[in-house]
């Protein structure tokens, strides 16, 4: 019989509990308090579908009884309660430390607070179940972060996990609330949330590559042919998604529709194991789409076994109804339907909803239950668990990854997606997978498709997807040579980026910082961080300011307003350096996308984009952005649940000492902690913005080693860099790379301006005038002269941005 997760109670320490006949308060931390009220005095110690651990260390707090009521005081909060049913006048919590709003330092039960995020106030929101039918923005649920410094998680209606691991409804009426009063210490709030609701699991590496997905009735040869075409074009993929036409869809109308199905369509796939093996041979993980709502019907190959397991005579043809609350059904559903398909080669399942919103167990959402059982079951046989399904409320982060639904192919949908992705981090849900490029409706727009591909490369999951319309497919070569070249280059870069992304996945797992997160997570005290809702940090060092609007028709340049935190920032693709602590307008032609790296960062990249991303790379490139800082590369052995002790952490400390405007010394120090396992990998160091070095010294394990003379290399997408080939090395030995007398690459503002002007469709005389102005003027004088020339405003601003950018130091 299928076993759920361990449902044994994880109660709070008795010393943390303050109780009365109809109420119970549990002081979990100095900023997190559980608040329960029950007219029958029945309280919950079992785990719920949201909350799985209340066994926190007991913080210091005091209790003062005041008649029927009480006051609880912690280091950060003062909770007042009158002893009766929860009301606005009878239950409140005041932030005594960390209050951020001059008018709202106190939360009162049942009261609402001004929600005006454009004005900088309100709950910072979380995410939504789906983007189905949303052309642009959709309504979001609340999150646990707020500009007021307080928020409440309501767990009153969720089902419980019984001691033997199954589900059970709550008994009686009552309230079960969790008050988060962390001020704007968002990292602490998320740490407490994940301690309470469970950490985000570590996803397999192959999740981080490019996925191919299309709602289309491929046959086996056609699908494999598409995979081979991608390979031949030098475009890597890591996951093959087979939409619902893999199974029989033409069924007897007497038994319903063909949306639910589990039997291979052998007209399209005559030999499923061979087909799946062919995908695996091409280095692809495989997921199949299923809509479980209609149960198991008589036409399915698995029907006889499932029917017998459910006590139904197979000869009757009686359908086995979908009932996710039945242990017998769940066991038969997994054992006789899914496991045989997995044995054939299916790696994980795409659970595509259509199961309604209610079950026979009060409060149980069938979507949550499907996510739970599939994720738990996918861990059998020592595999790293994974499922692919829609969001089902708080706690859903324990079942990665999320499918955001059928996206409408419009600029409005593209524009909403960055905000939707980042804001989900406010409820601890970091692994959204969107229909990159859009699923349905809309129209062909090569520019929009390119911008969507670019965004996908810096999204948690990059799943190219399209619907059944024969004109909407997302193969890059279908958009013309110019768009194809850009798309292909970015898709290759996504696979190069996997070591950086997987490091961030470990950070998400252990430190609760989402891969893609709003700017205010890292800069909670900066008002500007709240004014760039589409902007996000990606991993530790990358700042994403996506372009989600059309370019100017004449200038062939698009723009986005961004905010740069203090410090210096390098454009990842041009190498231009920008001073932080200010707002800027970033202008880019179609081949460029605004992603900036923090000065002092070192990005670990896979050298060969076509190499297998499912394992640690044999060839590693460290891309260095000059400055002071420390970066990490985190790897593991690929086992199902590697612990912190099994991970290998390579730290790269960078130190820059500037002599003058031209020369500097740069030192990189690599150290490794954890089990050794990457012996002999080939390591290359690329230093951005450096044209030459007076000397290069390399120490391996403290011993000098000879390296070839560094050279400047160019890349199809990245800016030129000074390359130092370290060759095969053992990172666990420790490496020091010293560049003495490093000479920065001079800025070529005139050349960059020429490239932008050359593409613009404006008068030749205006182009020449503008080009000469950039060559001979600077600062305010340049802006004044450009203002006298007939230029599209966005082109004029792009030229000013080019002229104002800095070299490496």
Tab-separated table of N, CA and C in Angstrom, residues 150-300:
chain	number	residue	atom	x	y	z
A	150	UNK	N	4.421	42.882	8.892
A	150	UNK	CA	3.682	41.760	9.461
A	150	UNK	C	2.762	41.144	8.417
A	151	UNK	N	2.496	39.865	8.581
A	151	UNK	CA	1.590	39.120	7.712
A	151	UNK	C	1.131	37.890	8.471
A	152	UNK	N	0.032	37.296	8.007
A	152	UNK	CA	-0.532	36.134	8.677
A	152	UNK	C	-0.728	35.008	7.669
A	153	UNK	N	-0.291	33.826	8.047
A	153	UNK	CA	-0.527	32.602	7.271
A	153	UNK	C	-1.678	31.856	7.936
A	154	UNK	N	-2.754	31.644	7.188
A	154	UNK	CA	-3.943	30.986	7.722
A	154	UNK	C	-3.911	29.502	7.343
A	155	UNK	N	-3.751	28.652	8.341
A	155	UNK	CA	-3.706	27.210	8.113
A	155	UNK	C	-4.950	26.525	8.680
A	156	UNK	N	-6.039	27.291	8.826
A	156	UNK	CA	-7.228	26.769	9.500
A	156	UNK	C	-7.932	25.675	8.711
A	157	UNK	N	-7.859	25.727	7.398
A	157	UNK	CA	-8.675	24.831	6.570
A	157	UNK	C	-7.914	23.663	5.981
A	158	UNK	N	-6.617	23.602	6.153
A	158	UNK	CA	-5.862	22.533	5.496
A	158	UNK	C	-6.094	21.202	6.200
A	159	UNK	N	-5.898	20.127	5.459
A	159	UNK	CA	-6.045	18.800	6.050
A	159	UNK	C	-4.802	18.454	6.849
A	160	UNK	N	-4.926	17.402	7.649
A	160	UNK	CA	-3.832	16.965	8.502
A	160	UNK	C	-3.232	15.672	7.971
A	161	UNK	N	-1.995	15.435	8.340
A	161	UNK	CA	-1.356	14.147	8.090
A	161	UNK	C	-1.452	13.350	9.377
A	162	UNK	N	-2.135	12.220	9.301
A	162	UNK	CA	-2.361	11.414	10.488
A	162	UNK	C	-1.078	10.687	10.890
A	163	UNK	N	-1.023	10.140	12.104
A	163	UNK	CA	0.224	9.503	12.553
A	163	UNK	C	0.717	8.385	11.645
A	164	UNK	N	-0.199	7.693	10.948
A	164	UNK	CA	0.256	6.615	10.069
A	164	UNK	C	0.564	7.107	8.662
A	165	UNK	N	0.506	8.420	8.465
A	165	UNK	CA	0.978	8.978	7.204
A	165	UNK	C	-0.084	9.267	6.184
A	166	UNK	N	-1.367	8.976	6.465
A	166	UNK	CA	-2.413	9.304	5.504
A	166	UNK	C	-2.980	10.671	5.851
A	167	UNK	N	-4.094	11.034	5.243
A	167	UNK	CA	-4.694	12.343	5.437
A	167	UNK	C	-5.973	12.214	6.251
A	168	UNK	N	-6.284	13.280	6.967
A	168	UNK	CA	-7.532	13.299	7.711
A	168	UNK	C	-7.999	14.740	7.848
A	169	UNK	N	-9.301	14.960	7.912
A	169	UNK	CA	-9.797	16.332	8.063
A	169	UNK	C	-9.565	16.840	9.475
A	170	UNK	N	-9.627	18.119	9.639
A	170	UNK	CA	-9.578	18.695	10.971
A	170	UNK	C	-10.893	18.429	11.701
A	171	UNK	N	-10.804	18.339	12.994
A	171	UNK	CA	-11.995	18.087	13.810
A	171	UNK	C	-12.553	19.417	14.312
A	172	UNK	N	-13.834	19.652	14.036
A	172	UNK	CA	-14.493	20.828	14.575
A	172	UNK	C	-14.081	22.117	13.911
A	173	UNK	N	-14.626	23.202	14.436
A	173	UNK	CA	-14.335	24.529	13.925
A	173	UNK	C	-13.186	25.142	14.714
A	174	UNK	N	-12.598	26.147	14.123
A	174	UNK	CA	-11.538	26.841	14.833
A	174	UNK	C	-10.664	27.624	13.895
A	175	UNK	N	-9.692	28.288	14.458
A	175	UNK	CA	-8.730	29.090	13.714
A	175	UNK	C	-7.320	28.612	14.041
A	176	UNK	N	-6.479	28.593	13.033
A	176	UNK	CA	-5.084	28.177	13.188
A	176	UNK	C	-4.251	29.134	12.346
A	177	UNK	N	-3.689	30.137	12.994
A	177	UNK	CA	-3.013	31.234	12.309
A	177	UNK	C	-1.555	31.315	12.746
A	178	UNK	N	-0.717	31.787	11.829
A	178	UNK	CA	0.688	32.020	12.124
A	178	UNK	C	1.009	33.475	11.829
A	179	UNK	N	1.404	34.189	12.859
A	179	UNK	CA	1.723	35.611	12.721
A	179	UNK	C	3.218	35.768	12.475
A	180	UNK	N	3.557	36.373	11.329
A	180	UNK	CA	4.943	36.696	10.979
A	180	UNK	C	5.158	38.191	11.225
A	181	UNK	N	6.022	38.525	12.168
A	181	UNK	CA	6.275	39.928	12.494
A	181	UNK	C	7.745	40.253	12.380
A	182	UNK	N	8.282	40.083	11.187
A	182	UNK	CA	9.727	40.189	10.978
A	182	UNK	C	10.180	41.562	10.493
A	183	UNK	N	9.260	42.544	10.485
A	183	UNK	CA	9.638	43.815	9.900
A	183	UNK	C	10.015	43.609	8.442
A	184	UNK	N	11.097	44.223	8.037
A	184	UNK	CA	11.573	44.029	6.671
A	184	UNK	C	12.806	43.135	6.607
A	185	UNK	N	12.949	42.295	7.618
A	185	UNK	CA	13.991	41.274	7.573
A	185	UNK	C	13.407	40.076	6.823
A	186	UNK	N	13.339	40.237	5.502
A	186	UNK	CA	12.661	39.241	4.682
A	186	UNK	C	13.384	37.900	4.684
A	187	UNK	N	14.685	37.924	4.752
A	187	UNK	CA	15.425	36.662	4.789
A	187	UNK	C	15.068	35.873	6.046
A	188	UNK	N	14.948	36.567	7.173
A	188	UNK	CA	14.586	35.884	8.411
A	188	UNK	C	13.159	35.348	8.348
A	189	UNK	N	12.257	36.112	7.742
A	189	UNK	CA	10.873	35.654	7.604
A	189	UNK	C	10.801	34.386	6.771
A	190	UNK	N	11.532	34.358	5.664
A	190	UNK	CA	11.517	33.170	4.804
A	190	UNK	C	12.214	31.992	5.474
A	191	UNK	N	13.246	32.267	6.259
A	191	UNK	CA	13.900	31.174	6.985
A	191	UNK	C	12.941	30.541	7.982
A	192	UNK	N	12.184	31.369	8.708
A	192	UNK	CA	11.194	30.826	9.640
A	192	UNK	C	10.082	30.093	8.897
A	193	UNK	N	9.669	30.642	7.770
A	193	UNK	CA	8.610	30.005	6.980
A	193	UNK	C	9.036	28.611	6.528
A	194	UNK	N	10.265	28.491	6.041
A	194	UNK	CA	10.721	27.195	5.557
A	194	UNK	C	11.052	26.250	6.705
A	195	UNK	N	11.410	26.755	7.849
A	195	UNK	CA	11.552	25.882	9.017
A	195	UNK	C	10.183	25.308	9.380
A	196	UNK	N	9.154	26.101	9.232
A	196	UNK	CA	7.789	25.706	9.577
A	196	UNK	C	7.170	24.780	8.530
A	197	UNK	N	7.371	25.092	7.261
A	197	UNK	CA	6.667	24.396	6.177
A	197	UNK	C	7.551	23.445	5.390
A	198	UNK	N	8.819	23.409	5.707
A	198	UNK	CA	9.744	22.514	5.020
A	198	UNK	C	10.621	23.248	4.031
A	199	UNK	N	11.837	22.767	3.812
A	199	UNK	CA	12.736	23.394	2.851
A	199	UNK	C	12.313	23.099	1.417
A	200	UNK	N	12.826	23.907	0.502
A	200	UNK	CA	12.644	23.634	-0.925
A	200	UNK	C	13.584	22.501	-1.303
A	201	UNK	N	13.073	21.420	-1.898
A	201	UNK	CA	13.963	20.314	-2.267
A	201	UNK	C	14.984	20.727	-3.334
A	202	UNK	N	16.017	19.956	-3.418
A	202	UNK	CA	17.050	20.175	-4.431
A	202	UNK	C	16.615	19.520	-5.732
A	203	UNK	N	16.515	20.304	-6.784
A	203	UNK	CA	16.061	19.757	-8.064
A	203	UNK	C	17.223	19.061	-8.780
A	204	UNK	N	16.927	18.087	-9.648
A	204	UNK	CA	17.993	17.478	-10.462
A	204	UNK	C	18.595	18.500	-11.424
A	205	UNK	N	19.832	18.309	-11.792
A	205	UNK	CA	20.527	19.254	-12.667
A	205	UNK	C	19.845	19.394	-14.022
A	206	UNK	N	19.275	18.296	-14.541
A	206	UNK	CA	18.716	18.379	-15.889
A	206	UNK	C	17.520	19.335	-15.962
A	207	UNK	N	16.892	19.619	-14.833
A	207	UNK	CA	15.787	20.588	-14.803
A	207	UNK	C	16.252	21.959	-15.295
A	208	UNK	N	17.532	22.267	-15.126
A	208	UNK	CA	18.046	23.615	-15.362
A	208	UNK	C	18.456	23.863	-16.804
A	209	UNK	N	18.318	22.875	-17.668
A	209	UNK	CA	18.639	23.073	-19.075
A	209	UNK	C	17.439	23.540	-19.868
A	210	UNK	N	17.503	23.398	-21.177
A	210	UNK	CA	16.407	23.784	-22.066
A	210	UNK	C	15.451	22.605	-22.259
A	211	UNK	N	14.171	22.896	-22.135
A	211	UNK	CA	13.141	21.879	-22.342
A	211	UNK	C	12.466	22.114	-23.688
A	212	UNK	N	12.073	21.020	-24.343
A	212	UNK	CA	11.248	21.126	-25.553
A	212	UNK	C	9.860	20.579	-25.245
A	213	UNK	N	8.854	21.391	-25.518
A	213	UNK	CA	7.481	21.011	-25.213
A	213	UNK	C	6.566	21.582	-26.283
A	214	UNK	N	5.674	20.725	-26.805
A	214	UNK	CA	4.688	21.209	-27.766
A	214	UNK	C	3.447	20.319	-27.724
A	215	UNK	N	2.291	20.956	-27.707
A	215	UNK	CA	1.030	20.220	-27.797
A	215	UNK	C	0.799	19.900	-29.274
A	216	UNK	N	1.267	18.706	-29.674
A	216	UNK	CA	1.287	18.364	-31.103
A	216	UNK	C	1.338	16.836	-31.234
A	217	UNK	N	0.587	16.250	-32.153
A	217	UNK	CA	0.562	14.783	-32.281
A	217	UNK	C	1.767	14.243	-33.042
A	218	UNK	N	2.949	14.414	-32.467
A	218	UNK	CA	4.151	13.834	-33.069
A	218	UNK	C	4.032	12.317	-33.117
A	219	UNK	N	4.666	11.706	-34.106
A	219	UNK	CA	4.960	10.287	-33.980
A	219	UNK	C	6.405	10.148	-33.494
A	220	UNK	N	6.815	8.943	-33.204
A	220	UNK	CA	8.125	8.728	-32.595
A	220	UNK	C	9.255	9.262	-33.470
A	221	UNK	N	9.209	8.945	-34.762
A	221	UNK	CA	10.288	9.380	-35.646
A	221	UNK	C	10.323	10.900	-35.777
A	222	UNK	N	9.136	11.521	-35.843
A	222	UNK	CA	9.094	12.977	-35.940
A	222	UNK	C	9.698	13.628	-34.702
A	223	UNK	N	9.336	13.106	-33.535
A	223	UNK	CA	9.851	13.718	-32.305
A	223	UNK	C	11.361	13.557	-32.210
A	224	UNK	N	11.845	12.368	-32.476
A	224	UNK	CA	13.290	12.161	-32.442
A	224	UNK	C	13.988	13.004	-33.499
A	225	UNK	N	13.303	13.214	-34.625
A	225	UNK	CA	13.881	14.059	-35.664
A	225	UNK	C	14.026	15.501	-35.209
A	226	UNK	N	13.049	15.998	-34.459
A	226	UNK	CA	13.163	17.359	-33.911
A	226	UNK	C	14.340	17.431	-32.943
A	227	UNK	N	14.479	16.427	-32.102
A	227	UNK	CA	15.606	16.423	-31.164
A	227	UNK	C	16.942	16.422	-31.915
A	228	UNK	N	17.012	15.639	-32.990
A	228	UNK	CA	18.245	15.586	-33.773
A	228	UNK	C	18.512	16.899	-34.483
A	229	UNK	N	17.463	17.567	-34.922
A	229	UNK	CA	17.650	18.862	-35.587
A	229	UNK	C	18.227	19.874	-34.597
A	230	UNK	N	17.715	19.890	-33.372
A	230	UNK	CA	18.297	20.780	-32.359
A	230	UNK	C	19.774	20.469	-32.165
A	231	UNK	N	20.102	19.182	-32.050
A	231	UNK	CA	21.500	18.800	-31.857
A	231	UNK	C	22.343	19.241	-33.043
A	232	UNK	N	21.849	19.032	-34.246
A	232	UNK	CA	22.617	19.387	-35.434
A	232	UNK	C	22.799	20.895	-35.562
A	233	UNK	N	21.847	21.661	-35.030
A	233	UNK	CA	21.965	23.117	-35.045
A	233	UNK	C	22.855	23.621	-33.904
A	234	UNK	N	23.355	22.699	-33.089
A	234	UNK	CA	24.190	23.101	-31.964
A	234	UNK	C	23.395	23.761	-30.859
A	235	UNK	N	22.145	23.355	-30.686
A	235	UNK	CA	21.289	23.917	-29.653
A	235	UNK	C	20.982	22.810	-28.652
A	236	UNK	N	21.437	22.941	-27.409
A	236	UNK	CA	21.284	21.845	-26.449
A	236	UNK	C	19.892	21.805	-25.828
A	237	UNK	N	19.449	20.611	-25.511
A	237	UNK	CA	18.216	20.371	-24.770
A	237	UNK	C	18.520	19.376	-23.652
A	238	UNK	N	17.712	19.414	-22.588
A	238	UNK	CA	17.925	18.470	-21.488
A	238	UNK	C	16.667	17.712	-21.099
A	239	UNK	N	15.479	18.222	-21.455
A	239	UNK	CA	14.232	17.559	-21.090
A	239	UNK	C	13.326	17.518	-22.314
A	240	UNK	N	12.796	16.338	-22.579
A	240	UNK	CA	11.809	16.149	-23.645
A	240	UNK	C	10.435	15.992	-23.007
A	241	UNK	N	9.524	16.886	-23.372
A	241	UNK	CA	8.159	16.857	-22.857
A	241	UNK	C	7.255	16.300	-23.954
A	242	UNK	N	6.481	15.252	-23.625
A	242	UNK	CA	5.529	14.690	-24.579
A	242	UNK	C	4.136	15.039	-24.076
A	243	UNK	N	3.450	15.905	-24.804
A	243	UNK	CA	2.117	16.329	-24.385
A	243	UNK	C	1.125	15.184	-24.568
A	244	UNK	N	-0.148	15.439	-24.378
A	244	UNK	CA	-1.124	14.383	-24.152
A	244	UNK	C	-1.327	13.428	-25.327
A	245	UNK	N	-0.880	13.775	-26.521
A	245	UNK	CA	-1.096	12.869	-27.650
A	245	UNK	C	-0.221	11.626	-27.612
A	246	UNK	N	0.595	11.482	-26.580
A	246	UNK	CA	1.331	10.214	-26.440
A	246	UNK	C	0.370	9.058	-26.170
A	247	UNK	N	-0.786	9.397	-25.551
A	247	UNK	CA	-1.722	8.325	-25.216
A	247	UNK	C	-2.930	8.353	-26.147
A	248	UNK	N	-3.709	7.303	-26.108
A	248	UNK	CA	-4.920	7.208	-26.911
A	248	UNK	C	-5.882	8.322	-26.506
A	249	UNK	N	-6.314	9.112	-27.477
A	249	UNK	CA	-7.254	10.203	-27.201
A	249	UNK	C	-8.601	10.005	-27.897
A	250	UNK	N	-8.638	9.114	-28.885
A	250	UNK	CA	-9.887	8.845	-29.616
A	250	UNK	C	-10.589	7.678	-28.930
A	251	UNK	N	-11.511	8.007	-28.004
A	251	UNK	CA	-12.166	6.976	-27.198
A	251	UNK	C	-13.669	6.989	-27.467
A	252	UNK	N	-14.314	5.943	-27.075
A	252	UNK	CA	-15.764	5.811	-27.206
A	252	UNK	C	-16.433	6.936	-26.421
A	253	UNK	N	-17.236	7.791	-27.067
A	253	UNK	CA	-17.889	8.887	-26.346
A	253	UNK	C	-18.720	8.416	-25.164
A	254	UNK	N	-19.114	7.156	-25.181
A	254	UNK	CA	-19.915	6.646	-24.071
A	254	UNK	C	-19.146	6.650	-22.756
A	255	UNK	N	-17.823	6.653	-22.821
A	255	UNK	CA	-17.028	6.641	-21.587
A	255	UNK	C	-16.367	7.991	-21.323
A	256	UNK	N	-16.706	9.010	-22.112
A	256	UNK	CA	-16.161	10.341	-21.871
A	256	UNK	C	-15.237	10.818	-22.967
A	257	UNK	N	-14.343	11.726	-22.608
A	257	UNK	CA	-13.407	12.313	-23.563
A	257	UNK	C	-12.063	11.625	-23.466
A	258	UNK	N	-11.167	12.013	-24.357
A	258	UNK	CA	-9.842	11.410	-24.390
A	258	UNK	C	-8.778	12.190	-23.654
A	259	UNK	N	-9.192	13.156	-22.819
A	259	UNK	CA	-8.180	13.930	-22.102
A	259	UNK	C	-7.415	13.061	-21.109
A	260	UNK	N	-8.107	12.214	-20.393
A	260	UNK	CA	-7.433	11.299	-19.469
A	260	UNK	C	-7.005	10.043	-20.233
A	261	UNK	N	-5.756	9.660	-20.070
A	261	UNK	CA	-5.292	8.471	-20.761
A	261	UNK	C	-3.944	8.007	-20.269
A	262	UNK	N	-3.736	6.687	-20.353
A	262	UNK	CA	-2.494	6.097	-19.858
A	262	UNK	C	-1.970	4.999	-20.788
A	263	UNK	N	-2.594	4.856	-21.960
A	263	UNK	CA	-2.197	3.800	-22.886
A	263	UNK	C	-1.550	4.424	-24.116
A	264	UNK	N	-0.354	3.995	-24.432
A	264	UNK	CA	0.362	4.551	-25.578
A	264	UNK	C	-0.486	4.469	-26.849
A	265	UNK	N	-0.460	5.545	-27.618
A	265	UNK	CA	-1.044	5.527	-28.955
A	265	UNK	C	-0.020	4.862	-29.876
A	266	UNK	N	-0.235	3.605	-30.160
A	266	UNK	CA	0.775	2.864	-30.918
A	266	UNK	C	0.739	3.161	-32.405
A	267	UNK	N	-0.251	3.918	-32.870
A	267	UNK	CA	-0.166	4.423	-34.238
A	267	UNK	C	0.948	5.463	-34.342
A	268	UNK	N	1.169	6.194	-33.260
A	268	UNK	CA	2.224	7.207	-33.236
A	268	UNK	C	3.514	6.668	-32.627
A	269	UNK	N	3.377	5.804	-31.620
A	269	UNK	CA	4.547	5.290	-30.903
A	269	UNK	C	4.448	3.759	-30.853
A	270	UNK	N	4.821	3.098	-31.931
A	270	UNK	CA	4.654	1.637	-31.989
A	270	UNK	C	5.539	0.883	-31.005
A	271	UNK	N	6.657	1.486	-30.605
A	271	UNK	CA	7.575	0.809	-29.692
A	271	UNK	C	7.995	1.797	-28.610
A	272	UNK	N	7.150	2.016	-27.591
A	272	UNK	CA	7.455	3.042	-26.583
A	272	UNK	C	8.806	2.872	-25.890
A	273	UNK	N	9.174	1.656	-25.437
A	273	UNK	CA	10.492	1.563	-24.789
A	273	UNK	C	11.633	1.980	-25.699
A	274	UNK	N	11.551	1.638	-26.974
A	274	UNK	CA	12.604	2.035	-27.912
A	274	UNK	C	12.629	3.549	-28.085
A	275	UNK	N	11.439	4.148	-28.164
A	275	UNK	CA	11.349	5.605	-28.299
A	275	UNK	C	11.953	6.294	-27.080
A	276	UNK	N	11.589	5.845	-25.889
A	276	UNK	CA	12.107	6.461	-24.667
A	276	UNK	C	13.613	6.237	-24.548
A	277	UNK	N	14.069	5.074	-24.939
A	277	UNK	CA	15.512	4.813	-24.924
A	277	UNK	C	16.243	5.741	-25.891
A	278	UNK	N	15.608	6.009	-27.034
A	278	UNK	CA	16.215	6.928	-27.986
A	278	UNK	C	16.374	8.321	-27.410
A	279	UNK	N	15.401	8.768	-26.635
A	279	UNK	CA	15.517	10.068	-25.981
A	279	UNK	C	16.614	10.050	-24.925
A	280	UNK	N	16.666	8.979	-24.140
A	280	UNK	CA	17.720	8.874	-23.126
A	280	UNK	C	19.102	8.822	-23.776
A	281	UNK	N	19.209	8.117	-24.896
A	281	UNK	CA	20.491	8.059	-25.599
A	281	UNK	C	20.942	9.430	-26.066
A	282	UNK	N	19.991	10.319	-26.268
A	282	UNK	CA	20.304	11.694	-26.679
A	282	UNK	C	20.509	12.616	-25.479
A	283	UNK	N	20.583	12.044	-24.290
A	283	UNK	CA	20.857	12.824	-23.088
A	283	UNK	C	19.661	13.570	-22.537
A	284	UNK	N	18.451	13.087	-22.843
A	284	UNK	CA	17.249	13.808	-22.449
A	284	UNK	C	16.489	13.055	-21.369
A	285	UNK	N	16.047	13.784	-20.341
A	285	UNK	CA	15.063	13.252	-19.417
A	285	UNK	C	13.693	13.402	-20.058
A	286	UNK	N	12.741	12.553	-19.668
A	286	UNK	CA	11.446	12.512	-20.345
A	286	UNK	C	10.318	12.678	-19.337
A	287	UNK	N	9.358	13.537	-19.691
A	287	UNK	CA	8.137	13.658	-18.909
A	287	UNK	C	6.938	13.536	-19.832
A	288	UNK	N	5.896	12.848	-19.356
A	288	UNK	CA	4.653	12.683	-20.102
A	288	UNK	C	3.538	13.466	-19.418
A	289	UNK	N	2.631	14.004	-20.224
A	289	UNK	CA	1.493	14.776	-19.730
A	289	UNK	C	0.334	13.848	-19.393
A	290	UNK	N	-0.275	14.059	-18.213
A	290	UNK	CA	-1.469	13.299	-17.837
A	290	UNK	C	-2.515	14.227	-17.222
A	291	UNK	N	-3.790	13.925	-17.511
A	291	UNK	CA	-4.946	14.595	-16.912
A	291	UNK	C	-5.711	13.519	-16.143
A	292	UNK	N	-5.506	13.365	-14.840
A	292	UNK	CA	-6.019	12.178	-14.144
A	292	UNK	C	-7.522	12.192	-13.838
A	293	UNK	N	-8.255	13.235	-14.183
A	293	UNK	CA	-9.583	13.458	-13.626
A	293	UNK	C	-10.577	12.333	-13.879
A	294	UNK	N	-10.483	11.633	-15.020
A	294	UNK	CA	-11.514	10.653	-15.382
A	294	UNK	C	-11.197	9.230	-14.950
A	295	UNK	N	-10.184	9.066	-14.119
A	295	UNK	CA	-9.909	7.741	-13.592
A	295	UNK	C	-9.368	6.780	-14.640
A	296	UNK	N	-9.594	5.483	-14.420
A	296	UNK	CA	-9.085	4.438	-15.301
A	296	UNK	C	-10.290	3.752	-15.931
A	297	UNK	N	-10.374	3.830	-17.263
A	297	UNK	CA	-11.551	3.302	-17.961
A	297	UNK	C	-11.200	2.068	-18.773
A	298	UNK	N	-12.234	1.438	-19.299
A	298	UNK	CA	-12.110	0.093	-19.841
A	298	UNK	C	-11.157	-0.030	-21.018
A	299	UNK	N	-10.880	1.103	-21.726
A	299	UNK	CA	-10.005	1.002	-22.891
A	299	UNK	C	-8.525	0.977	-22.520
A	300	UNK	N	-8.192	1.243	-21.263
A	300	UNK	CA	-6.785	1.330	-20.864
A	300	UNK	C	-6.171	-0.056	-20.712
